[in-house]
Short mmCIF file of C-alpha atoms in Angstrom, two decimals:
data_model
loop_
_atom_site.label_atom_id
_atom_site.label_comp_id
_atom_site.label_asym_id
_atom_site.label_seq_id
_atom_site.Cartn_x
_atom_site.Cartn_y
_atom_site.Cartn_z
CA UNK A 2 6.05 2.62 -40.31
CA UNK A 3 6.15 3.12 -36.54
CA UNK A 4 5.07 6.58 -35.43
CA UNK A 5 5.73 6.46 -31.68
CA UNK A 6 8.30 8.69 -30.06
CA UNK A 7 11.73 7.01 -29.88
CA UNK A 8 13.68 6.58 -26.66
CA UNK A 9 17.19 5.15 -26.56
CA UNK A 10 18.86 3.54 -23.56
CA UNK A 11 22.42 2.41 -22.85
CA UNK A 12 21.21 -0.90 -21.34
CA UNK A 13 18.16 -3.03 -20.70
CA UNK A 14 18.32 -2.17 -17.00
CA UNK A 15 18.23 1.53 -17.84
CA UNK A 16 15.24 0.99 -20.11
CA UNK A 17 13.38 -0.97 -17.50
CA UNK A 18 14.02 1.56 -14.75
CA UNK A 19 12.81 4.36 -17.00
CA UNK A 20 9.70 2.48 -18.14
CA UNK A 21 8.74 1.71 -14.55
CA UNK A 22 9.47 5.30 -13.51
CA UNK A 23 7.22 6.58 -16.29
CA UNK A 24 4.44 4.17 -15.31
CA UNK A 25 4.54 2.24 -18.57
CA UNK A 26 4.45 -1.24 -17.02
CA UNK A 27 2.29 -3.30 -14.69
CA UNK A 28 5.27 -3.49 -12.33
CA UNK A 29 6.78 -6.52 -14.06
CA UNK A 30 9.66 -6.36 -16.55
CA UNK A 31 8.74 -5.86 -20.20
CA UNK A 32 10.26 -6.71 -23.55
CA UNK A 33 11.68 -3.56 -25.22
CA UNK A 34 9.37 -2.54 -28.08
CA UNK A 35 11.99 -1.83 -30.72
CA UNK A 36 10.68 -0.40 -34.02
CA UNK A 37 11.72 -3.63 -35.77
CA UNK A 38 9.69 -5.79 -33.39
CA UNK A 39 6.68 -3.50 -33.57
CA UNK A 40 6.82 -3.65 -37.38
CA UNK A 41 7.05 -7.43 -37.19
CA UNK A 42 3.93 -7.58 -35.01
CA UNK A 43 1.98 -5.26 -37.30
CA UNK A 44 2.94 -7.44 -40.23
CA UNK A 45 1.80 -10.56 -38.39
CA UNK A 46 -1.64 -8.99 -37.99
CA UNK A 47 -1.69 -7.58 -41.51
CA UNK A 48 -2.40 -4.10 -40.19
CA UNK A 49 -1.06 -0.63 -40.86
CA UNK A 50 0.22 1.21 -37.82
CA UNK A 51 -2.55 3.82 -37.93
CA UNK A 52 -5.42 1.33 -38.26
CA UNK A 53 -7.98 2.27 -35.61
CA UNK A 54 -9.07 -0.63 -33.39
CA UNK A 55 -11.46 1.36 -31.24
CA UNK A 56 -11.82 4.31 -28.92
CA UNK A 57 -12.69 5.40 -25.41
CA UNK A 58 -14.58 8.64 -26.11
CA UNK A 59 -14.90 9.62 -22.45
CA UNK A 60 -11.11 9.55 -22.13
CA UNK A 61 -10.27 11.16 -25.48
CA UNK A 62 -8.47 7.94 -26.44
CA UNK A 63 -8.17 6.28 -29.85
CA UNK A 64 -6.43 2.89 -29.91
CA UNK A 65 -4.46 2.06 -33.05
CA UNK A 66 -2.80 -1.11 -34.29
CA UNK A 67 0.57 0.44 -33.41
CA UNK A 68 -0.54 0.89 -29.81
CA UNK A 69 -1.58 -2.76 -29.78
CA UNK A 70 1.71 -3.93 -31.30
CA UNK A 71 3.89 -1.92 -28.89
CA UNK A 72 2.08 -3.30 -25.88
CA UNK A 73 1.96 -6.85 -27.25
CA UNK A 74 5.74 -6.76 -27.68
CA UNK A 75 6.12 -5.37 -24.16
CA UNK A 76 3.85 -8.09 -22.76
CA UNK A 77 6.11 -10.81 -24.18
CA UNK A 78 3.86 -12.00 -27.00
CA UNK A 79 5.12 -13.83 -30.07
CA UNK A 80 4.22 -12.07 -33.34
CA UNK A 81 1.67 -14.72 -34.24
CA UNK A 82 -0.35 -13.89 -31.10
CA UNK A 83 -0.99 -10.42 -32.48
CA UNK A 84 -4.29 -11.21 -34.28
CA UNK A 85 -5.68 -12.53 -30.98
CA UNK A 86 -4.55 -9.41 -29.14
CA UNK A 87 -6.16 -7.23 -31.82
CA UNK A 88 -9.48 -9.10 -31.57
CA UNK A 89 -9.41 -8.86 -27.77
CA UNK A 90 -8.81 -5.11 -27.94
CA UNK A 91 -11.65 -4.67 -30.42
CA UNK A 92 -13.95 -6.66 -28.14
CA UNK A 93 -12.91 -4.67 -25.08
CA UNK A 94 -13.56 -1.38 -26.88
CA UNK A 95 -17.04 -2.37 -28.06
CA UNK A 96 -19.55 0.15 -26.73
CA UNK A 97 -21.41 -2.43 -24.66
CA UNK A 98 -18.18 -3.73 -23.13
CA UNK A 99 -18.43 -0.48 -21.18
CA UNK A 100 -14.67 -0.18 -20.84
CA UNK A 101 -14.59 3.20 -19.13
CA UNK A 102 -16.63 1.76 -16.28
CA UNK A 103 -15.07 -1.69 -16.06
CA UNK A 104 -11.49 -0.41 -15.89
CA UNK A 105 -12.13 2.58 -13.64
CA UNK A 106 -14.47 0.98 -11.13
CA UNK A 107 -13.85 0.87 -7.38
CA UNK A 108 -14.63 -2.85 -7.61
CA UNK A 109 -11.45 -3.65 -9.56
CA UNK A 110 -13.22 -5.64 -12.28
CA UNK A 111 -10.96 -7.79 -14.47
CA UNK A 112 -11.01 -8.45 -18.19
CA UNK A 113 -10.97 -12.11 -19.20
CA UNK A 114 -10.08 -13.24 -22.73
CA UNK A 115 -11.65 -16.53 -23.85
CA UNK A 116 -10.26 -17.92 -27.10
CA UNK A 117 -12.18 -20.27 -29.39
CA UNK A 118 -11.48 -21.97 -32.70
CA UNK A 119 -8.46 -23.57 -34.34
CA UNK A 120 -6.03 -20.85 -33.27
CA UNK A 121 -6.12 -22.18 -29.69
CA UNK A 122 -4.20 -25.29 -30.71
CA UNK A 123 -1.99 -23.47 -33.22
CA UNK A 124 -0.81 -20.98 -30.60
CA UNK A 125 -0.88 -23.53 -27.74
CA UNK A 126 -3.38 -21.55 -25.71
CA UNK A 127 -4.07 -23.76 -22.74
CA UNK A 128 -7.68 -24.78 -22.20
CA UNK A 129 -7.11 -27.83 -20.01
CA UNK A 130 -5.42 -28.38 -16.62
CA UNK A 131 -4.27 -25.17 -14.89
CA UNK A 132 -5.56 -23.06 -17.78
CA UNK A 133 -6.35 -20.10 -15.51
CA UNK A 134 -2.83 -20.02 -14.07
CA UNK A 135 0.78 -19.40 -15.03
CA UNK A 136 2.88 -21.60 -17.28
CA UNK A 137 1.72 -20.96 -20.84
CA UNK A 138 3.24 -18.17 -22.83
CA UNK A 139 0.22 -17.51 -25.05
CA UNK A 140 -2.23 -17.38 -22.14
CA UNK A 141 0.08 -15.25 -20.02
CA UNK A 142 1.10 -12.72 -22.64
CA UNK A 143 -2.13 -12.26 -24.61
CA UNK A 144 -4.02 -11.41 -21.43
CA UNK A 145 -1.17 -9.16 -20.33
CA UNK A 146 -1.09 -7.36 -23.68
CA UNK A 147 -4.75 -6.41 -23.31
CA UNK A 148 -4.13 -5.16 -19.80
CA UNK A 149 -1.09 -3.12 -20.87
CA UNK A 150 -3.22 -1.46 -23.57
CA UNK A 151 -5.85 -0.72 -20.94
CA UNK A 152 -3.15 0.86 -18.79
CA UNK A 153 -0.80 2.54 -21.23
CA UNK A 154 -3.22 3.61 -23.96
CA UNK A 155 -6.62 3.76 -22.27
CA UNK A 156 -5.16 5.44 -19.16
CA UNK A 157 -6.56 3.06 -16.55
CA UNK A 158 -3.67 3.74 -14.21
CA UNK A 159 -4.13 3.19 -10.47
CA UNK A 160 -4.61 6.56 -8.81
CA UNK A 161 -5.46 8.17 -12.14
CA UNK A 162 -8.53 6.71 -13.85
CA UNK A 163 -8.32 3.29 -12.17
CA UNK A 164 -9.84 3.84 -8.74
CA UNK A 165 -10.03 0.22 -7.55
CA UNK A 166 -10.19 -0.08 -3.78
CA UNK A 167 -8.24 -3.36 -3.83
CA UNK A 168 -7.86 -4.21 -7.53
CA UNK A 169 -7.15 -7.85 -8.43
CA UNK A 170 -4.29 -10.16 -9.37
CA UNK A 171 -6.50 -11.17 -12.32
CA UNK A 172 -5.62 -7.76 -13.77
CA UNK A 173 -2.06 -8.84 -14.55
CA UNK A 174 -3.31 -11.25 -17.18
CA UNK A 175 -6.25 -13.59 -17.74
CA UNK A 176 -6.61 -15.54 -20.98
CA UNK A 177 -7.60 -19.14 -21.62
CA UNK A 178 -9.23 -21.26 -24.32
CA UNK A 179 -12.36 -23.36 -24.38
CA UNK A 180 -11.70 -27.09 -24.47
CA UNK A 181 -13.80 -27.66 -27.57
CA UNK A 182 -12.47 -31.17 -28.08
CA UNK A 183 -13.64 -32.41 -24.68
CA UNK A 184 -17.19 -32.98 -25.85
CA UNK A 185 -19.70 -32.44 -28.62
CA UNK A 186 -20.99 -29.33 -26.89
CA UNK A 187 -21.29 -26.38 -29.28
CA UNK A 188 -18.35 -24.09 -28.52
CA UNK A 189 -18.99 -20.58 -27.24
CA UNK A 190 -18.21 -18.88 -30.55
CA UNK A 191 -20.49 -21.23 -32.52
CA UNK A 192 -23.34 -20.51 -30.11
CA UNK A 193 -22.69 -16.81 -30.77
CA UNK A 194 -23.03 -17.18 -34.54
CA UNK A 195 -19.52 -17.93 -35.80
CA UNK A 196 -18.47 -20.97 -37.78
CA UNK A 197 -16.48 -23.64 -35.95
CA UNK A 198 -13.34 -22.90 -37.99
CA UNK A 199 -13.50 -19.16 -37.32
CA UNK A 200 -11.30 -18.37 -34.33
CA UNK A 201 -12.60 -15.74 -31.94
CA UNK A 202 -11.71 -13.84 -28.80
CA UNK A 203 -14.42 -13.11 -26.24
CA UNK A 204 -13.74 -10.48 -23.59
CA UNK A 205 -15.76 -10.64 -20.40
CA UNK A 206 -15.35 -8.17 -17.55
CA UNK A 207 -15.82 -9.87 -14.24
CA UNK A 208 -16.20 -8.45 -10.78
CA UNK A 209 -16.49 -11.73 -8.91
CA UNK A 210 -14.61 -14.86 -9.92
CA UNK A 211 -15.45 -17.81 -7.68
CA UNK A 212 -15.59 -21.60 -7.92
CA UNK A 213 -18.60 -23.75 -7.16
CA UNK A 214 -16.98 -26.89 -5.74
CA UNK A 215 -19.39 -29.78 -5.50
CA UNK A 216 -18.14 -33.35 -5.11
CA UNK A 217 -21.43 -34.79 -3.95
CA UNK A 218 -23.86 -34.14 -6.80
CA UNK A 219 -24.40 -37.15 -9.04
CA UNK A 220 -26.44 -35.82 -11.93
CA UNK A 221 -27.15 -32.75 -14.03
CA UNK A 222 -30.10 -31.52 -11.97
CA UNK A 223 -28.09 -31.75 -8.76
CA UNK A 224 -25.14 -29.86 -10.25
CA UNK A 225 -27.55 -27.17 -11.46
CA UNK A 226 -28.97 -26.92 -7.96
CA UNK A 227 -25.48 -26.28 -6.59
CA UNK A 228 -24.93 -23.62 -9.23
CA UNK A 229 -28.25 -21.97 -8.36
CA UNK A 230 -27.15 -21.68 -4.75
CA UNK A 231 -24.14 -19.66 -5.88
CA UNK A 232 -26.15 -17.59 -8.32
CA UNK A 233 -28.71 -16.66 -5.71
CA UNK A 234 -25.99 -15.73 -3.27
CA UNK A 235 -24.10 -13.36 -5.58
CA UNK A 236 -26.74 -12.33 -8.12
CA UNK A 237 -26.30 -10.59 -11.47
CA UNK A 238 -27.19 -6.93 -11.78
CA UNK A 239 -27.70 -4.70 -14.76
CA UNK A 240 -28.71 -1.16 -15.69
CA UNK A 241 -30.52 0.71 -18.43
CA UNK A 242 -27.42 1.17 -20.59
CA UNK A 243 -26.77 -2.57 -20.70
CA UNK A 244 -30.43 -3.49 -21.11
CA UNK A 245 -30.98 -7.15 -21.77
CA UNK A 246 -27.46 -7.88 -22.97
CA UNK A 247 -25.77 -8.75 -19.70
CA UNK A 248 -23.77 -12.00 -19.63
CA UNK A 249 -22.81 -14.47 -16.96
CA UNK A 250 -20.01 -16.95 -17.77
CA UNK A 251 -19.82 -20.43 -16.26
CA UNK A 252 -16.65 -22.40 -16.92
CA UNK A 253 -17.47 -26.06 -16.41
CA UNK A 254 -14.70 -28.44 -15.40
CA UNK A 255 -14.54 -32.06 -16.64
CA UNK A 256 -16.01 -33.61 -13.47
CA UNK A 257 -19.20 -31.56 -13.66
CA UNK A 258 -19.30 -31.66 -17.44
CA UNK A 259 -19.34 -35.47 -17.31
CA UNK A 260 -22.76 -35.54 -15.62
CA UNK A 261 -24.31 -33.39 -18.33
CA UNK A 262 -22.70 -35.36 -21.14
CA UNK A 263 -23.73 -38.73 -19.71
CA UNK A 264 -27.33 -37.49 -19.47
CA UNK A 265 -27.21 -36.07 -23.00
CA UNK A 266 -27.61 -32.42 -21.91
CA UNK A 267 -26.46 -29.74 -24.32
CA UNK A 268 -25.48 -26.26 -23.20
CA UNK A 269 -28.93 -25.12 -24.25
CA UNK A 270 -30.57 -27.83 -22.16
CA UNK A 271 -28.72 -26.40 -19.16
CA UNK A 272 -29.96 -22.90 -19.97
CA UNK A 273 -33.55 -24.07 -20.36
CA UNK A 274 -33.35 -25.89 -17.03
CA UNK A 275 -31.87 -22.89 -15.18
CA UNK A 276 -33.83 -20.07 -16.81
CA UNK A 277 -37.20 -20.55 -15.05
CA UNK A 278 -35.32 -20.88 -11.78
CA UNK A 279 -33.74 -17.45 -12.29
CA UNK A 280 -37.19 -15.85 -12.47
CA UNK A 281 -38.48 -16.41 -8.98
CA UNK A 282 -35.86 -15.53 -6.39
CA UNK A 283 -36.86 -16.49 -2.87
CA UNK A 284 -36.54 -14.37 0.26
CA UNK A 285 -32.93 -13.27 0.69
CA UNK A 286 -31.97 -14.36 -2.84
CA UNK A 287 -30.31 -11.90 -5.17
CA UNK A 288 -31.78 -11.53 -8.65
CA UNK A 289 -30.09 -12.97 -11.74
CA UNK A 290 -30.77 -10.15 -14.19
CA UNK A 291 -30.09 -11.72 -17.57
CA UNK A 292 -32.29 -10.62 -20.46
CA UNK A 293 -32.65 -14.10 -21.94
CA UNK A 294 -31.36 -17.66 -21.45
CA UNK A 295 -28.68 -16.89 -24.08
CA UNK A 296 -27.17 -14.38 -21.65
CA UNK A 297 -25.78 -17.37 -19.79
CA UNK A 298 -22.51 -18.34 -21.49
CA UNK A 299 -21.22 -21.85 -20.81
CA UNK A 300 -17.59 -22.74 -21.50
CA UNK A 301 -15.85 -26.10 -21.09
CA UNK A 302 -12.30 -25.93 -19.74
CA UNK A 303 -9.96 -27.11 -17.00
CA UNK A 304 -8.40 -30.38 -15.97
CA UNK A 305 -9.73 -33.42 -14.10
CA UNK A 306 -9.77 -33.89 -10.35
CA UNK A 307 -11.66 -31.09 -8.67
CA UNK A 308 -15.42 -31.27 -9.20
CA UNK A 309 -15.90 -27.59 -9.87
CA UNK A 310 -17.40 -24.95 -12.08
CA UNK A 311 -16.04 -21.41 -12.06
CA UNK A 312 -18.41 -18.46 -12.07
CA UNK A 313 -17.42 -15.23 -13.75
CA UNK A 314 -20.02 -12.81 -12.46
CA UNK A 315 -20.11 -9.78 -14.72
CA UNK A 316 -19.22 -6.25 -13.95
CA UNK A 317 -21.49 -3.83 -15.81
CA UNK A 318 -20.69 -5.03 -19.34
CA UNK A 319 -21.65 -7.43 -22.09
CA UNK A 320 -19.23 -10.20 -23.02
CA UNK A 321 -18.21 -9.36 -26.58
CA UNK A 322 -16.99 -11.92 -29.13
CA UNK A 323 -14.80 -10.71 -32.00
CA UNK A 324 -13.48 -12.79 -34.92
CA UNK A 325 -9.71 -13.23 -35.08
CA UNK A 326 -8.44 -12.10 -38.48
CA UNK A 327 -5.56 -14.49 -39.03
CA UNK A 328 -3.09 -14.20 -41.87
CA UNK A 329 -0.17 -16.32 -42.99
CA UNK A 330 3.10 -15.24 -41.39
CA UNK A 331 6.74 -16.12 -41.90
CA UNK A 332 6.40 -18.79 -39.25
CA UNK A 333 3.83 -20.57 -41.37
CA UNK A 334 1.17 -20.25 -38.70
CA UNK A 335 -2.23 -18.84 -39.37
CA UNK B 2 -17.64 14.03 -14.03
CA UNK B 3 -17.55 13.58 -17.79
CA UNK B 4 -21.37 13.69 -17.88
CA UNK B 5 -21.36 17.11 -16.23
CA UNK B 6 -18.66 18.37 -18.59
CA UNK B 7 -20.53 17.10 -21.65
CA UNK B 8 -23.75 18.72 -20.41
CA UNK B 9 -21.86 21.99 -20.03
CA UNK B 10 -20.61 21.61 -23.62
CA UNK B 11 -24.25 21.18 -24.64
CA UNK B 12 -25.11 24.44 -22.89
CA UNK B 13 -26.67 22.96 -19.77
CA UNK B 14 -25.26 24.37 -16.52
CA UNK B 15 -24.17 21.40 -14.42
CA UNK B 16 -22.58 20.44 -11.14
CA UNK B 17 -20.72 17.19 -10.57
CA UNK B 18 -21.01 15.64 -7.12
CA UNK B 19 -17.97 13.48 -6.55
CA UNK B 20 -17.22 11.01 -3.81
CA UNK B 21 -13.91 11.26 -2.00
CA UNK B 22 -12.88 7.79 -3.28
CA UNK B 23 -12.93 8.93 -6.91
CA UNK B 24 -11.60 12.48 -6.43
CA UNK B 25 -8.42 11.65 -8.34
CA UNK B 26 -10.39 10.24 -11.27
CA UNK B 27 -12.59 13.33 -11.39
CA UNK B 28 -9.55 15.60 -11.51
CA UNK B 29 -7.93 13.40 -14.17
CA UNK B 30 -11.11 13.38 -16.23
CA UNK B 31 -11.36 17.17 -16.09
CA UNK B 32 -7.76 17.41 -17.25
CA UNK B 33 -8.28 14.89 -20.09
CA UNK B 34 -11.40 16.75 -21.18
CA UNK B 35 -9.48 20.00 -21.53
CA UNK B 36 -11.05 21.72 -18.51
CA UNK B 37 -8.52 21.07 -15.75
CA UNK B 38 -10.04 23.58 -13.37
CA UNK B 39 -13.62 22.33 -13.69
CA UNK B 40 -15.06 22.58 -10.22
CA UNK B 41 -17.02 19.87 -8.42
CA UNK B 42 -18.59 19.23 -5.07
CA UNK B 43 -16.77 16.71 -2.93
CA UNK B 44 -18.79 14.49 -0.62
CA UNK B 45 -17.95 11.53 1.53
CA UNK B 46 -20.05 8.64 2.72
CA UNK B 47 -20.94 9.69 6.22
CA UNK B 48 -22.18 6.17 6.75
CA UNK B 49 -22.11 2.87 4.93
CA UNK B 50 -22.77 2.38 1.18
CA UNK B 51 -25.56 4.32 -0.48
CA UNK B 52 -27.70 1.30 -1.28
CA UNK B 53 -28.77 0.94 2.35
CA UNK B 54 -28.98 4.58 3.40
CA UNK B 55 -32.04 5.44 5.38
CA UNK B 56 -34.37 8.24 4.33
CA UNK B 57 -32.99 10.39 7.17
CA UNK B 58 -29.41 9.88 6.04
CA UNK B 59 -30.27 10.82 2.46
CA UNK B 60 -32.09 13.93 3.63
CA UNK B 61 -29.17 14.99 5.81
CA UNK B 62 -26.67 14.81 2.94
CA UNK B 63 -29.11 16.50 0.56
CA UNK B 64 -29.52 19.39 2.99
CA UNK B 65 -25.76 19.76 3.20
CA UNK B 66 -25.18 19.66 -0.54
CA UNK B 67 -28.25 21.42 -2.00
CA UNK B 68 -27.24 24.99 -1.06
CA UNK B 69 -23.80 24.49 -2.61
CA UNK B 70 -25.34 23.11 -5.81
CA UNK B 71 -27.70 26.07 -6.04
CA UNK B 72 -24.93 28.58 -5.50
CA UNK B 73 -22.79 26.96 -8.22
CA UNK B 74 -25.65 26.88 -10.71
CA UNK B 75 -26.63 30.46 -10.10
CA UNK B 76 -23.15 31.93 -9.77
#
């Protein structure tokens, strides 16, 4: 049963004007969250409307499954995306995801959803060419659903609790999958303790999202040296609340990945090579304040062509991985 | 802002010092916390970001703000 207050409109245009006037959208049109659709989404996730997904204590906010379903409908999701949206919300609301800070900050940090496991292929979540950009419904709407929850439920509204000086286009939506089939590298979720057939959503709040483009390196050590140049330039910072749990995410494109694979380097080999080099910053270098080599998260994604690796420097938060609780739905998907 | 409010709830007299850039958030937070009129001291960066303030710059702001803090705590 849907508990939200009902509003009725004579037309879609009237609904949209009112939603935008009330500040219920990111500025883009939304799908009307009719009670029937919201029920359908709750059913797809196997959740009751009042199931609590998490809270933001500093904002007096409790996020329920109904909140998630309403905003997932509005974002344009299909019902079968709902378990991914739920997992992403749970991850975002984990204490160490530090959501009050990462969504209110002057820096305009963005929340990135990384999907692993079989559900990527089932939902057609793009993890290959152009996976960071527009064109894929699952990528576009799952990331948007999380951001609408952050706005409409968690009150991170520009001028209210969102005080970003510039904010970021990444805040409209940012979701992609790891290309697990591209290599025998252990996928992100397996490295974080999940089985390969358990789908997961990892949410990482990033303040700086930049590529390391390097066409000239011809081996794993050289690529690592390029990466170190970027790391020393931007640095990774932490504080007492986060302790040793800070994460840095590197998304490695096929051209760079090839050098590691040809040389037989695993993700852990990369970490062990980089870790001692994080410890002794030179004059003018910024520190890379990760608590352990495992704080460096390596993800394979993207399409061929550009020799690049993307860096997702953290805002003050851990990257949190949550299992996706899939159920059978009427569509036959899991 | 919320830290100061929670300290007050715990019985510790507190003063929040808020930068101009987050004034709206502070007011919103006070409202959300059920104390819409909770007072705070508004400051602005007289110079560039805090991380590279000189000792003299820190002292100057402290001298400006300290009397106001004391008067709030002892009011």
